[in-house]
CSV table of C-alpha atoms in Angstrom, one decimal:
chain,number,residue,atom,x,y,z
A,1,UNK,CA,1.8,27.5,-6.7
A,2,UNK,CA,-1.1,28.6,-9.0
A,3,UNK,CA,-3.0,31.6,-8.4
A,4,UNK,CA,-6.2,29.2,-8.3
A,5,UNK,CA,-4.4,27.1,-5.4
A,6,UNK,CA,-3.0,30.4,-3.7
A,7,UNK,CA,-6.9,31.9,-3.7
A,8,UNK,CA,-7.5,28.2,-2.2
A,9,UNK,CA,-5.4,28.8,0.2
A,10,UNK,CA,-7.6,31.5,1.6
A,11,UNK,CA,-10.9,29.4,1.4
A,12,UNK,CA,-12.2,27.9,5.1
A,13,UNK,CA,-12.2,24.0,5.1
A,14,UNK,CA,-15.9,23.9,5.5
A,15,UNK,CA,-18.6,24.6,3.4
A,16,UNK,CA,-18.4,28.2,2.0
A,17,UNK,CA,-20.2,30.5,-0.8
A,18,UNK,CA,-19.4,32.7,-3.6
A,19,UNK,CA,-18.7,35.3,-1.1
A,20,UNK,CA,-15.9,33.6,0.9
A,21,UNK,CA,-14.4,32.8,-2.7
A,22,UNK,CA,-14.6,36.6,-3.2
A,23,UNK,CA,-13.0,37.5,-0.4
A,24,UNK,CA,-10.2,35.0,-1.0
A,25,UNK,CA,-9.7,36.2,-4.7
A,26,UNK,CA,-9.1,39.8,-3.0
A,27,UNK,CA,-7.3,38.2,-0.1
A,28,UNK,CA,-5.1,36.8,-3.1
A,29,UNK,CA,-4.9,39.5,-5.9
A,30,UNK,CA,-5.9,43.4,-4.5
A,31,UNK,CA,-7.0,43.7,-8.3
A,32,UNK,CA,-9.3,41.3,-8.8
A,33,UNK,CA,-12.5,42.3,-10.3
A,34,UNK,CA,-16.5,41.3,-9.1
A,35,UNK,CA,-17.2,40.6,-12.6
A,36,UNK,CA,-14.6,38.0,-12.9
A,37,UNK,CA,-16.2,35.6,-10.1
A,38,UNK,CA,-18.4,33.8,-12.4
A,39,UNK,CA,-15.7,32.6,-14.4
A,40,UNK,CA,-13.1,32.4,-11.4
A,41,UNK,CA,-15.5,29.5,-9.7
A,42,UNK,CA,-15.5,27.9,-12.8
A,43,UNK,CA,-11.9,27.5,-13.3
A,44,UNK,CA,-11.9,26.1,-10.1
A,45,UNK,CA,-14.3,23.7,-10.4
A,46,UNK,CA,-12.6,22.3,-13.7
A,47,UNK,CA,-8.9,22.6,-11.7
A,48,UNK,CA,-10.5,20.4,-9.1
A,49,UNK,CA,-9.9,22.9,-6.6
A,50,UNK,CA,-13.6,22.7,-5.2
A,51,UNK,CA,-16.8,21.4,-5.5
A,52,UNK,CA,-20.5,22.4,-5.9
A,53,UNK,CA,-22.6,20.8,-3.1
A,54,UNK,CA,-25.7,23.0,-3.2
A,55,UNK,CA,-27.2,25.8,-4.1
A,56,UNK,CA,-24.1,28.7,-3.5
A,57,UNK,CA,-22.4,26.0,-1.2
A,58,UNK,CA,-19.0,24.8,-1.8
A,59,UNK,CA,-16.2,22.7,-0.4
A,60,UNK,CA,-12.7,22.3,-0.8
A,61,UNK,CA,-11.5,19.6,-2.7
A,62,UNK,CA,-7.6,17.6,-1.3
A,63,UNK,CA,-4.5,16.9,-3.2
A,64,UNK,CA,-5.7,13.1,-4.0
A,65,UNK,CA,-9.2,14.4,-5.3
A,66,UNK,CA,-11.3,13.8,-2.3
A,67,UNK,CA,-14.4,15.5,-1.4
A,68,UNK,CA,-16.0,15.0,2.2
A,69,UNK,CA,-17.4,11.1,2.7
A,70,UNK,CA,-21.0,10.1,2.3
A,71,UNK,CA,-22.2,8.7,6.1
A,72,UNK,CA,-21.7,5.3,6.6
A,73,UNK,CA,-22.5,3.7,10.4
A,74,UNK,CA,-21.0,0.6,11.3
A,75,UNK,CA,-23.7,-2.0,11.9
A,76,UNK,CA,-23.9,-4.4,14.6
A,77,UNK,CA,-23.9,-8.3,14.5
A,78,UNK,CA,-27.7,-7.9,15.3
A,79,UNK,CA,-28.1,-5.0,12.7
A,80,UNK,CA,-26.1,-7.0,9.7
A,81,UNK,CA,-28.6,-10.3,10.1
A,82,UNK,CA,-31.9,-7.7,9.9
A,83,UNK,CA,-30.4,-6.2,6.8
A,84,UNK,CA,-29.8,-9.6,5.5
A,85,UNK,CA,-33.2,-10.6,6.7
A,86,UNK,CA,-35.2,-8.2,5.1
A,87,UNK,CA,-33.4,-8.4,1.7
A,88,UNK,CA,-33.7,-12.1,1.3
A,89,UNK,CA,-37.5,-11.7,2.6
A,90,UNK,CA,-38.6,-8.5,1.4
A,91,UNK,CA,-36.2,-7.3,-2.1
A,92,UNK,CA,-38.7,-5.0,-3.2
A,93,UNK,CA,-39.4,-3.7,0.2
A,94,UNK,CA,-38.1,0.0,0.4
A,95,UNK,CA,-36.6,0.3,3.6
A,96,UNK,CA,-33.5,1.9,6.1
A,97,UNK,CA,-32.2,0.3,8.9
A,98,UNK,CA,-30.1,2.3,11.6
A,99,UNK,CA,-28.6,2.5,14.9
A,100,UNK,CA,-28.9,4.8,17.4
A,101,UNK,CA,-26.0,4.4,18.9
A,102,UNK,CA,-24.6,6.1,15.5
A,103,UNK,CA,-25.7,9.1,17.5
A,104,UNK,CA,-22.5,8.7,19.7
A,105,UNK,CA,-19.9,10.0,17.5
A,106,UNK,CA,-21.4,13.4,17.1
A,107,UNK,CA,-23.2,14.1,20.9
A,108,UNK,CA,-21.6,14.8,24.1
A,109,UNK,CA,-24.3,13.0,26.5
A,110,UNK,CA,-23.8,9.1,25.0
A,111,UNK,CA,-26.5,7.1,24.7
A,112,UNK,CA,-26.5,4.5,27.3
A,113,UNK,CA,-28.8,1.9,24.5
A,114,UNK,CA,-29.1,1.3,21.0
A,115,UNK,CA,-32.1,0.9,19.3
A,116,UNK,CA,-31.9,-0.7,16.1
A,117,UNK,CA,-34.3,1.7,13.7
A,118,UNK,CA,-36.4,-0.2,11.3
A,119,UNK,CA,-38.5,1.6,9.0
A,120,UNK,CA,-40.4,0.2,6.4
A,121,UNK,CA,-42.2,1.8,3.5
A,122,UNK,CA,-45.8,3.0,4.3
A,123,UNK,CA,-48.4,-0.2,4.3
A,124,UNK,CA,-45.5,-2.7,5.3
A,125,UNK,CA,-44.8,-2.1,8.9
A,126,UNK,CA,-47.0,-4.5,10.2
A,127,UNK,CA,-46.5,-7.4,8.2
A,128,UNK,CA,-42.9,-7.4,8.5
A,129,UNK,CA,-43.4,-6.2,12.1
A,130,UNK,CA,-45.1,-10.0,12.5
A,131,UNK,CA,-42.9,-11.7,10.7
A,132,UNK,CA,-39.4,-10.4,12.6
A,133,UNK,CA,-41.5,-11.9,15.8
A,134,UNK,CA,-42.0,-15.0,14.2
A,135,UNK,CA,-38.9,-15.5,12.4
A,136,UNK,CA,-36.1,-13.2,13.7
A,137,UNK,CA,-35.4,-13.3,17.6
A,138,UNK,CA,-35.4,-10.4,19.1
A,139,UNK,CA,-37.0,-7.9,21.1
A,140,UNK,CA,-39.0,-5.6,18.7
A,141,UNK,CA,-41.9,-3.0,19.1
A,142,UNK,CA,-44.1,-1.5,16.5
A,143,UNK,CA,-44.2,2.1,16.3
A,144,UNK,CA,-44.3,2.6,20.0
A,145,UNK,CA,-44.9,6.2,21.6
A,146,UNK,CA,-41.8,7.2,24.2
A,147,UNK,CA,-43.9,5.7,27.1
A,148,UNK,CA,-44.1,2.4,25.4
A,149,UNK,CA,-40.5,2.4,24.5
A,150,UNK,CA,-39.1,4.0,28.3
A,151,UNK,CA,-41.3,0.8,29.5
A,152,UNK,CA,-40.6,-1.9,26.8
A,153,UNK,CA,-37.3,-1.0,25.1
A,154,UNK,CA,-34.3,-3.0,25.8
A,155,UNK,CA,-30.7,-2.8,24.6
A,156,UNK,CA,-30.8,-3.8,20.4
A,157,UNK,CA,-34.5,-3.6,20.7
A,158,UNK,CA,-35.5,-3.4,17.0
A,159,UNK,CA,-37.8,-0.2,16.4
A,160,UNK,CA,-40.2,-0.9,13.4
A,161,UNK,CA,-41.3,2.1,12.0
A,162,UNK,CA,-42.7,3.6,9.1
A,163,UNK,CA,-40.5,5.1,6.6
A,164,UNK,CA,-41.8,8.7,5.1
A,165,UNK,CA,-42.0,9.0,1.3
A,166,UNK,CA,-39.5,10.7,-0.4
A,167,UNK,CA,-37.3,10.0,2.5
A,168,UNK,CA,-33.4,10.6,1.0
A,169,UNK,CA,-31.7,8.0,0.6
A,170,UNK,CA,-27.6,7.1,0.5
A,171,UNK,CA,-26.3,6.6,-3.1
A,172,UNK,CA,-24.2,3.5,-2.0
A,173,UNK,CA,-27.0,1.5,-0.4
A,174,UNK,CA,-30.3,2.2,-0.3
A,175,UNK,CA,-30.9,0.8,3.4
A,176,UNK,CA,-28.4,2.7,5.1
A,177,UNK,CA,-29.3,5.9,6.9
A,178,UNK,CA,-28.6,9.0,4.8
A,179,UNK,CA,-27.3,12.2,6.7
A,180,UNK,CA,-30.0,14.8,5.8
A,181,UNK,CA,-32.5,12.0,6.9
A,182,UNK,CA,-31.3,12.2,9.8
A,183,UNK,CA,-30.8,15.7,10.6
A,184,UNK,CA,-34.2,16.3,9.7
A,185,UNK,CA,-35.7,13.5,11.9
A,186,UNK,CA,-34.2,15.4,14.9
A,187,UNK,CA,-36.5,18.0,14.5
A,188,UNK,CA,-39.1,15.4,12.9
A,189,UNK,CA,-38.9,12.0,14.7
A,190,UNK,CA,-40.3,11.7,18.3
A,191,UNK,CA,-38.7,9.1,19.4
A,192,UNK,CA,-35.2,10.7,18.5
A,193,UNK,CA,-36.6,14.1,20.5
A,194,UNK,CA,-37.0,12.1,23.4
A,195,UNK,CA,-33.8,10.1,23.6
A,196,UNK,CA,-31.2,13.0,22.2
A,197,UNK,CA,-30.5,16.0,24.5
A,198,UNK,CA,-31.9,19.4,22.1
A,199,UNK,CA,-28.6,20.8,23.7
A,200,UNK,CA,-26.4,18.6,21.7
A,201,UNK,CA,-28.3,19.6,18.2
A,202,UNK,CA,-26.2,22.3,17.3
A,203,UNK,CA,-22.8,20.9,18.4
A,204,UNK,CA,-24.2,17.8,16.6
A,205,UNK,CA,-25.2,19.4,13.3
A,206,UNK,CA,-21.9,21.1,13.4
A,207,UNK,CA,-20.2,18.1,13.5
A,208,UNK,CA,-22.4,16.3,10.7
A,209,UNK,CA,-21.6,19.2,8.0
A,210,UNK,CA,-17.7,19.1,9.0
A,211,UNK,CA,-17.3,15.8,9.1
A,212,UNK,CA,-19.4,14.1,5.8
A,213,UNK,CA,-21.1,15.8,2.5
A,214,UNK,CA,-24.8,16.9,2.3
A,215,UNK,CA,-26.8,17.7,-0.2
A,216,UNK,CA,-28.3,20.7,1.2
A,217,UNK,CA,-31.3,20.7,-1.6
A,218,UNK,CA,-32.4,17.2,-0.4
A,219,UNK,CA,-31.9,17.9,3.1
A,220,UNK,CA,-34.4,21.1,2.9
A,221,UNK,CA,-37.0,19.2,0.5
A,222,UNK,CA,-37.0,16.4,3.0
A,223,UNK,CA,-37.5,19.1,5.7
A,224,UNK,CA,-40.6,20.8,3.5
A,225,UNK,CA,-41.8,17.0,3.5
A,226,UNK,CA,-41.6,16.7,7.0
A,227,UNK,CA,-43.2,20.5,7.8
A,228,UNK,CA,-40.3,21.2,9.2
A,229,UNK,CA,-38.2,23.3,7.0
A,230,UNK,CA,-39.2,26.6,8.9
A,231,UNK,CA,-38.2,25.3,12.4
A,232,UNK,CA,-34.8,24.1,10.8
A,233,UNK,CA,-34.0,27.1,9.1
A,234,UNK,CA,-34.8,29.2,12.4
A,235,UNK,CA,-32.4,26.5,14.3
A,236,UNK,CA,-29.4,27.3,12.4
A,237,UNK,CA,-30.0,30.9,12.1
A,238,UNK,CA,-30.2,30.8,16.2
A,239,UNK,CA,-27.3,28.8,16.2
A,240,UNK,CA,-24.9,30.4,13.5
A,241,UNK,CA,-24.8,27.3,11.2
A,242,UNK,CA,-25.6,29.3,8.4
A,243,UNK,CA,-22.5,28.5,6.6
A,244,UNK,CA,-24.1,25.1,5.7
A,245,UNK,CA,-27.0,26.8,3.9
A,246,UNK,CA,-27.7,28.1,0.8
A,247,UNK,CA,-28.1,31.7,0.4
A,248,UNK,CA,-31.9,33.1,0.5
């Protein structure tokens, strides 16, 4: 064993910064010098030991080279044809189509319906909000408050909403729902505020950082976007999640 993969050894398996790999150079070598970090998390980075996610946040990289996945939920039947739909109809349409169900795998009270999330770059909603009634067959509602939805919503009720500028996006497809989107809509989103339980946010968020890679500088910028970068910081400082940040 190397020393780089023995001061590995002492890293968490979450996100960390340059002071856990400090700690686990001393935890390693007794000797080791503050002056030598620098070049220490280099050497580690070109060993593909770990990887830079953010700003003084790092992860662990595995013996086959992997890094945490970027989110992917698993559409429906229903969800796959709107997709299609809307890039045969609308290519040079920007928008991100999602499920709420998603929401299962990370809280503890399920969501007893999906709603399929449509949201549509600003000055489309209501065109392609016509056309889905006149073309695809479902049960869809524009932009509907929590009232209108409570009264209106069925299961697979398709949510047509619009989509915020510089809304992050997923580097495989540009439709699918990105994670730092979505942890930001939590605090942003109404309709998410009224259908997920606030006591499942931190558990949740846990979860989401654990469990797939975020780019913590688009997840904050989106937040700023939103006005809600304050309130998010304050959650995770409330909540101890402040591995997942980036130092101050």
């Amino acid at each position: 064993m190397s020393k780089y993969d023995e001061i590995t050894n002492y890293l968490p398996d979450t996100s960390f910064a340059r002071e856990d790999i400090l700690t686990a150079a001393y935890n390693a070598d007794s000797s080791f010098s503050d002056s030598s970090l620098r070049r220490l998390i280099d050497r580690l980075k070109a060993s593909g030991l770990i990887v830079h996610v953010a700003r003084d946040v790092y992860r662990k990289v595995d013996g086959r080279g992997d890094i945490l996945p970027e989110y992917a939920g698993l559409y429906s039947e229903k969800a796959k044809k709107l997709v299609a739909y809307m890039l045969d109809n609308y290519p040079r349409l920007n928008f991100v189509v999602w499920e709420t169900s998603w929401l299962n795998e990370f809280t503890n009270h399920l969501l007893a319906r999906n709603y399929i999330m449509l949201e549509v770059e600003n000055g489309g909603c209501d065109f392609v909000f016509d056309s889905l009634k006149r073309d695809f067959e479902t049960s869809a509602l524009l932009r509907p408050t929590a009232k209108e939805l409570l009264r209106y919503g069925e299961n697979d009720t398709v949510i047509v909403d619009r989509l915020i500028t510089e809304a992050p996006t997923c580097n495989s497809k540009k439709y699918m729902l990105s994670m730092e989107k979505l942890i930001v809509d939590l605090f942003a989103n109404k309709t998410l505020k009224e259908i997920v339980s606030r006591g499942d946010y931190a558990e949740a968020i846990s979860d989401m950082f654990s469990r797939y890679r975020i780019n913590i500088v688009k997840l904050l910028r989106y937040a700023r976007r939103r006005s809600k970068e304050e309130e998010i910081l304050s959650f995770i400082k409330d909540n101890n999640l402040g591995t997942f940040m980036p130092e101050e």
